[in-house]
XYZ file of C-alpha atoms in Angstrom:
361
model
C 120.607 219.146 62.300
C 122.533 216.999 64.702
C 124.466 215.099 62.019
C 125.794 218.630 61.070
C 127.076 219.372 64.649
C 128.594 216.009 64.818
C 130.511 216.548 61.457
C 131.465 219.976 62.612
C 132.920 218.554 65.762
C 134.831 215.948 63.651
C 136.671 218.146 61.534
C 140.483 217.602 61.753
C 142.497 220.614 63.098
C 139.398 222.792 64.040
C 138.823 223.519 67.634
C 136.106 225.041 69.553
C 137.185 228.539 69.059
C 137.517 228.486 65.384
C 134.196 226.471 64.923
C 132.304 229.158 66.823
C 133.813 231.929 64.830
C 132.484 230.328 61.617
C 128.908 229.850 63.302
C 128.881 233.548 64.366
C 129.720 234.370 60.752
C 127.327 232.269 59.153
C 124.491 232.456 61.984
C 123.504 229.069 61.754
C 125.150 225.697 61.167
C 123.002 224.853 58.158
C 124.136 227.863 56.499
C 127.746 226.997 57.367
C 127.378 223.797 55.593
C 125.497 225.172 52.697
C 127.770 228.030 52.080
C 129.719 227.920 48.606
C 133.458 227.511 48.371
C 133.750 231.311 47.644
C 131.491 232.200 50.615
C 133.914 230.060 52.942
C 136.737 231.673 51.082
C 135.374 235.254 51.924
C 135.277 234.317 55.728
C 138.689 233.594 55.690
C 138.678 229.678 56.148
C 141.835 228.122 54.637
C 141.645 225.617 51.593
C 142.327 222.549 53.872
C 139.391 223.245 56.016
C 137.107 224.047 53.141
C 137.935 220.620 51.635
C 137.133 218.736 54.999
C 133.786 220.884 55.052
C 133.021 219.723 51.475
C 134.084 216.210 52.008
C 132.423 214.871 55.109
C 132.328 211.306 55.708
C 128.709 210.835 56.476
C 128.747 207.069 56.979
C 130.792 207.720 60.140
C 128.314 210.377 61.156
C 125.603 207.828 60.548
C 127.310 205.248 62.651
C 127.662 207.731 65.509
C 123.965 208.349 65.538
C 123.130 204.613 65.409
C 125.603 203.813 68.494
C 124.045 206.692 70.426
C 120.681 205.212 69.801
C 121.513 201.593 70.557
C 123.485 202.704 73.782
C 120.856 205.315 75.369
C 123.310 208.180 74.898
C 122.728 211.899 73.879
C 124.462 214.310 71.600
C 124.094 217.816 72.974
C 124.921 220.526 70.594
C 125.737 224.166 71.605
C 122.292 225.434 70.632
C 120.656 222.599 72.711
C 118.369 223.547 75.537
C 120.397 220.775 77.463
C 123.534 222.437 76.844
C 124.614 224.157 80.253
C 124.765 227.782 80.393
C 127.665 227.973 82.597
C 129.817 226.149 80.087
C 128.879 228.349 77.244
C 130.265 231.097 79.242
C 133.851 229.840 78.942
C 136.395 231.047 76.268
C 136.270 227.646 74.241
C 133.125 225.596 74.978
C 132.868 222.271 73.123
C 130.764 222.315 70.214
C 128.980 219.159 70.998
C 128.867 217.090 74.411
C 128.627 213.423 74.254
C 126.593 212.132 77.007
C 125.090 208.856 78.786
C 122.911 209.084 81.720
C 120.746 211.739 83.100
C 121.417 214.886 81.089
C 118.890 216.888 83.111
C 121.330 217.058 85.756
C 123.709 219.388 83.546
C 121.604 222.271 84.632
C 121.884 221.807 88.163
C 124.115 223.624 90.458
C 127.465 221.652 90.290
C 130.745 221.751 92.478
C 133.809 220.068 91.094
C 136.108 218.221 93.418
C 139.765 217.357 92.246
C 142.930 216.022 93.350
C 145.838 213.623 93.236
C 145.664 210.191 91.651
C 147.785 209.066 94.130
C 146.407 210.660 97.470
C 146.856 209.840 101.211
C 144.477 208.013 103.163
C 143.391 211.293 104.775
C 143.007 212.840 101.164
C 140.561 210.040 100.010
C 138.563 210.397 103.143
C 138.279 213.986 103.113
C 137.365 213.892 99.201
C 134.508 211.248 100.113
C 133.366 213.476 103.063
C 133.152 216.631 101.473
C 131.486 215.003 98.178
C 128.861 213.285 100.508
C 128.061 216.502 102.635
C 127.893 218.588 99.429
C 125.702 216.110 97.656
C 123.486 216.270 100.842
C 123.072 219.805 100.440
C 121.768 219.649 97.087
C 124.771 220.039 94.746
C 125.952 217.890 92.065
C 129.517 216.508 92.247
C 131.569 216.803 89.088
C 134.851 215.133 88.834
C 137.231 213.405 86.146
C 136.742 209.473 87.025
C 140.506 209.358 87.521
C 142.280 207.280 90.373
C 142.401 208.745 93.831
C 140.581 211.860 94.530
C 138.060 211.838 91.749
C 136.989 208.249 92.257
C 136.621 209.155 96.039
C 134.454 212.055 95.188
C 132.128 210.418 92.994
C 131.759 207.503 95.608
C 131.048 210.319 98.061
C 128.190 211.556 96.172
C 126.803 208.239 95.410
C 127.062 207.269 99.007
C 124.550 209.940 99.793
C 122.190 208.960 96.915
C 123.381 212.273 95.513
C 124.150 213.042 91.940
C 127.572 213.094 90.052
C 128.810 214.069 86.571
C 131.964 212.267 85.468
C 133.831 214.248 82.582
C 135.894 211.760 80.571
C 139.118 212.523 78.759
C 138.210 209.520 76.213
C 135.121 208.715 74.118
C 132.210 207.132 75.602
C 133.195 203.541 74.349
C 136.088 203.895 76.678
C 136.318 204.046 80.472
C 139.601 204.921 81.718
C 140.946 203.904 83.954
C 139.585 200.333 83.166
C 139.156 199.678 86.706
C 136.642 202.242 87.069
C 134.186 200.476 84.575
C 132.182 199.558 87.667
C 132.195 202.962 89.212
C 130.968 204.418 85.835
C 128.185 201.984 85.644
C 127.241 202.928 89.287
C 126.959 206.610 88.300
C 124.790 205.924 85.431
C 122.490 203.379 87.527
C 122.286 206.260 90.208
C 120.914 208.662 87.705
C 124.255 210.454 87.180
C 125.993 211.282 84.003
C 129.140 210.592 81.997
C 130.136 213.153 79.268
C 132.888 213.909 76.930
C 133.613 216.034 74.147
C 135.423 213.509 72.261
C 133.803 211.230 69.817
C 132.943 207.863 70.913
C 135.730 205.828 69.695
C 138.520 208.244 70.762
C 141.073 206.172 73.015
C 143.008 207.778 76.035
C 145.411 210.285 74.879
C 147.526 212.153 77.307
C 146.638 215.574 75.672
C 142.929 215.089 76.326
C 142.985 215.015 79.929
C 144.158 218.560 80.528
C 141.515 219.581 77.860
C 138.803 217.864 80.012
C 139.689 219.709 83.044
C 138.284 223.121 81.517
C 134.968 221.265 81.341
C 135.080 220.325 84.786
C 135.650 223.856 86.090
C 133.489 225.178 83.262
C 130.311 223.366 84.465
C 130.819 224.356 88.145
C 130.184 226.804 90.549
C 133.568 226.321 91.999
C 136.353 223.890 92.402
C 137.568 222.210 95.543
C 141.132 220.875 95.547
C 141.702 218.133 98.046
C 145.455 217.113 97.635
C 147.656 218.002 94.652
C 151.419 218.485 93.939
C 152.434 221.802 92.656
C 152.765 220.335 89.175
C 149.586 218.585 88.607
C 146.411 218.370 86.673
C 144.352 219.388 89.696
C 146.023 223.050 89.439
C 145.620 223.024 85.670
C 141.675 222.704 86.587
C 142.100 225.399 89.319
C 143.806 227.788 87.022
C 141.052 227.075 84.287
C 138.466 227.787 87.182
C 140.078 231.119 87.886
C 140.177 232.005 84.050
C 136.608 231.153 83.926
C 135.486 233.445 87.288
C 134.753 230.364 89.406
C 135.477 230.024 92.974
C 138.367 228.103 93.936
C 138.588 226.295 97.231
C 141.584 224.319 98.746
C 141.984 222.243 101.883
C 145.215 222.841 103.723
C 147.469 219.752 104.761
C 150.571 219.127 106.741
C 153.781 220.962 105.474
C 155.415 217.675 105.539
C 153.035 216.224 102.956
C 154.005 216.771 99.254
C 150.464 216.544 98.071
C 149.345 219.521 100.468
C 151.937 221.891 98.648
C 149.503 222.541 95.399
C 146.764 223.317 97.798
C 149.047 225.793 99.926
C 150.034 227.522 96.659
C 146.688 227.948 95.533
C 145.848 229.473 99.141
C 148.563 231.954 98.777
C 147.166 232.956 95.429
C 143.800 233.438 96.540
C 141.927 230.311 96.783
C 139.532 230.100 99.899
C 140.778 227.784 102.599
C 138.024 225.383 103.625
C 137.745 223.276 106.632
C 134.287 222.038 106.350
C 131.416 221.585 103.672
C 129.533 224.650 105.149
C 132.518 226.792 104.443
C 131.972 226.278 100.484
C 128.009 226.426 100.998
C 128.370 229.954 102.545
C 130.773 231.166 99.911
C 128.594 230.067 96.732
C 125.626 231.471 98.594
C 123.652 228.320 99.195
C 121.696 228.577 102.526
C 121.320 225.203 104.376
C 120.555 223.982 107.944
C 123.410 221.496 108.813
C 121.273 219.438 111.220
C 118.732 218.873 108.363
C 120.952 218.148 105.402
C 123.610 216.466 107.543
C 126.565 218.939 106.726
C 128.776 218.339 109.715
C 130.659 221.286 111.259
C 133.920 219.357 111.290
C 135.524 216.249 109.639
C 137.605 215.689 112.817
C 136.495 214.518 116.183
C 137.815 215.765 119.619
C 138.299 213.523 122.477
C 135.254 213.113 124.788
C 135.872 211.844 128.324
C 138.947 209.707 127.162
C 140.881 207.999 129.749
C 144.005 210.154 130.442
C 146.461 207.377 129.518
C 144.733 207.223 126.133
C 144.805 211.121 125.863
C 148.549 210.846 126.311
C 149.073 208.445 123.422
C 146.716 210.078 121.075
C 148.357 213.494 121.688
C 151.567 211.956 119.976
C 149.713 210.957 116.948
C 149.475 213.526 113.959
C 147.001 213.840 111.432
C 149.607 212.917 108.946
C 151.192 209.288 109.011
C 153.001 208.937 112.460
C 155.334 205.759 112.734
C 154.756 203.550 115.800
C 158.476 204.052 116.981
C 157.691 207.857 116.835
C 154.478 207.285 119.150
C 156.522 205.311 121.513
C 159.601 208.054 121.568
C 157.224 210.921 121.991
C 154.970 209.176 124.793
C 157.737 207.688 126.884
C 155.948 204.485 127.140
C 156.919 200.917 126.493
C 156.286 199.553 123.012
C 153.696 197.099 124.789
C 151.984 199.849 126.667
C 151.644 201.863 123.383
C 150.390 198.952 121.577
C 147.787 197.949 124.126
C 146.519 201.684 123.987
C 146.228 201.836 119.916
C 143.648 199.181 119.923
C 140.837 201.336 122.031
C 141.729 204.500 120.320
C 141.141 202.450 117.047
C 137.956 201.118 118.209
C 136.977 204.569 119.522
C 137.404 205.851 116.119
C 140.223 208.320 117.110
C 142.962 206.820 115.209
C 143.458 204.484 112.056
C 146.364 201.975 111.180
C 147.728 202.845 107.789
C 150.793 202.065 105.951
C 153.661 203.416 107.866
C 152.077 203.788 111.179
C 148.944 205.540 112.417
C 147.122 208.669 111.974
C 144.376 210.722 113.462
C 140.981 211.389 111.508
């Protein structure tokens, strides 16, 4: 009975590991709720939890079911055929998943993409690019709907008409951050999915976001970290992935970029360094023809038949932000000469003006 699963998931102070131990002992959730106080005591359940089991507020459960019915949402219990098999393998899979959208994509091969909430311009472009290419190759892109890399990843998947799953750190009644309400709607509109382990009315709480990270990795074949500080939620997700025996991928960056240090740490610890989407596809064993799927061999482009003077200026611009003064100093040209050459380089797509200067991409 789905109402029993909802009731179990709402028991205060009872996490997934404890709940699963009860279910293993009583064999079925119906047996658990039908058990006498003596049976519950024999299993070792403490009096506080026994009291909670015997005094369920069924009105709240009925309200949950009514809300799901009205909002075209789903409750996916641990024994449901829709519950993703990979997620069942982790140490503490949620007892129930609350979902809105296309629950069928939970059974599809997924790749998680995570990273900083405040990435560089390049970081956002890389996340968008990798998500788009991997979605074109048939992977569902999973992330956390957060600012920065998460949002860029969801949008990259949508840009290729691919599928994407957003794992929330709130209940489904709350979209956090609020600025991503439209993005959440777009995900549903494009046959994607929003999921959460938290009951619908759960507001944003700091403790919930690290908890949801294990679900992001648990659903996926691997996790790609685009940009991350050494101490960040993205590295929590990567550690969860390692504990769950998932592949971890990381994109290297400039040693001058603090947001590259988390990726470099992961690489030193054994994460796979990746430069292209094809690197990931080959590692997880997905065979694809790049020219058919659109999986490019490189994100960057090399100058082709570029005027020598333009090449001279381009050579002074790094893949990190390069200040205009630095370009002038390195090139030995005047400010007006450099400015006149930057415009055609922008128009040709070799550089981009960003806050603080220019960068190649």
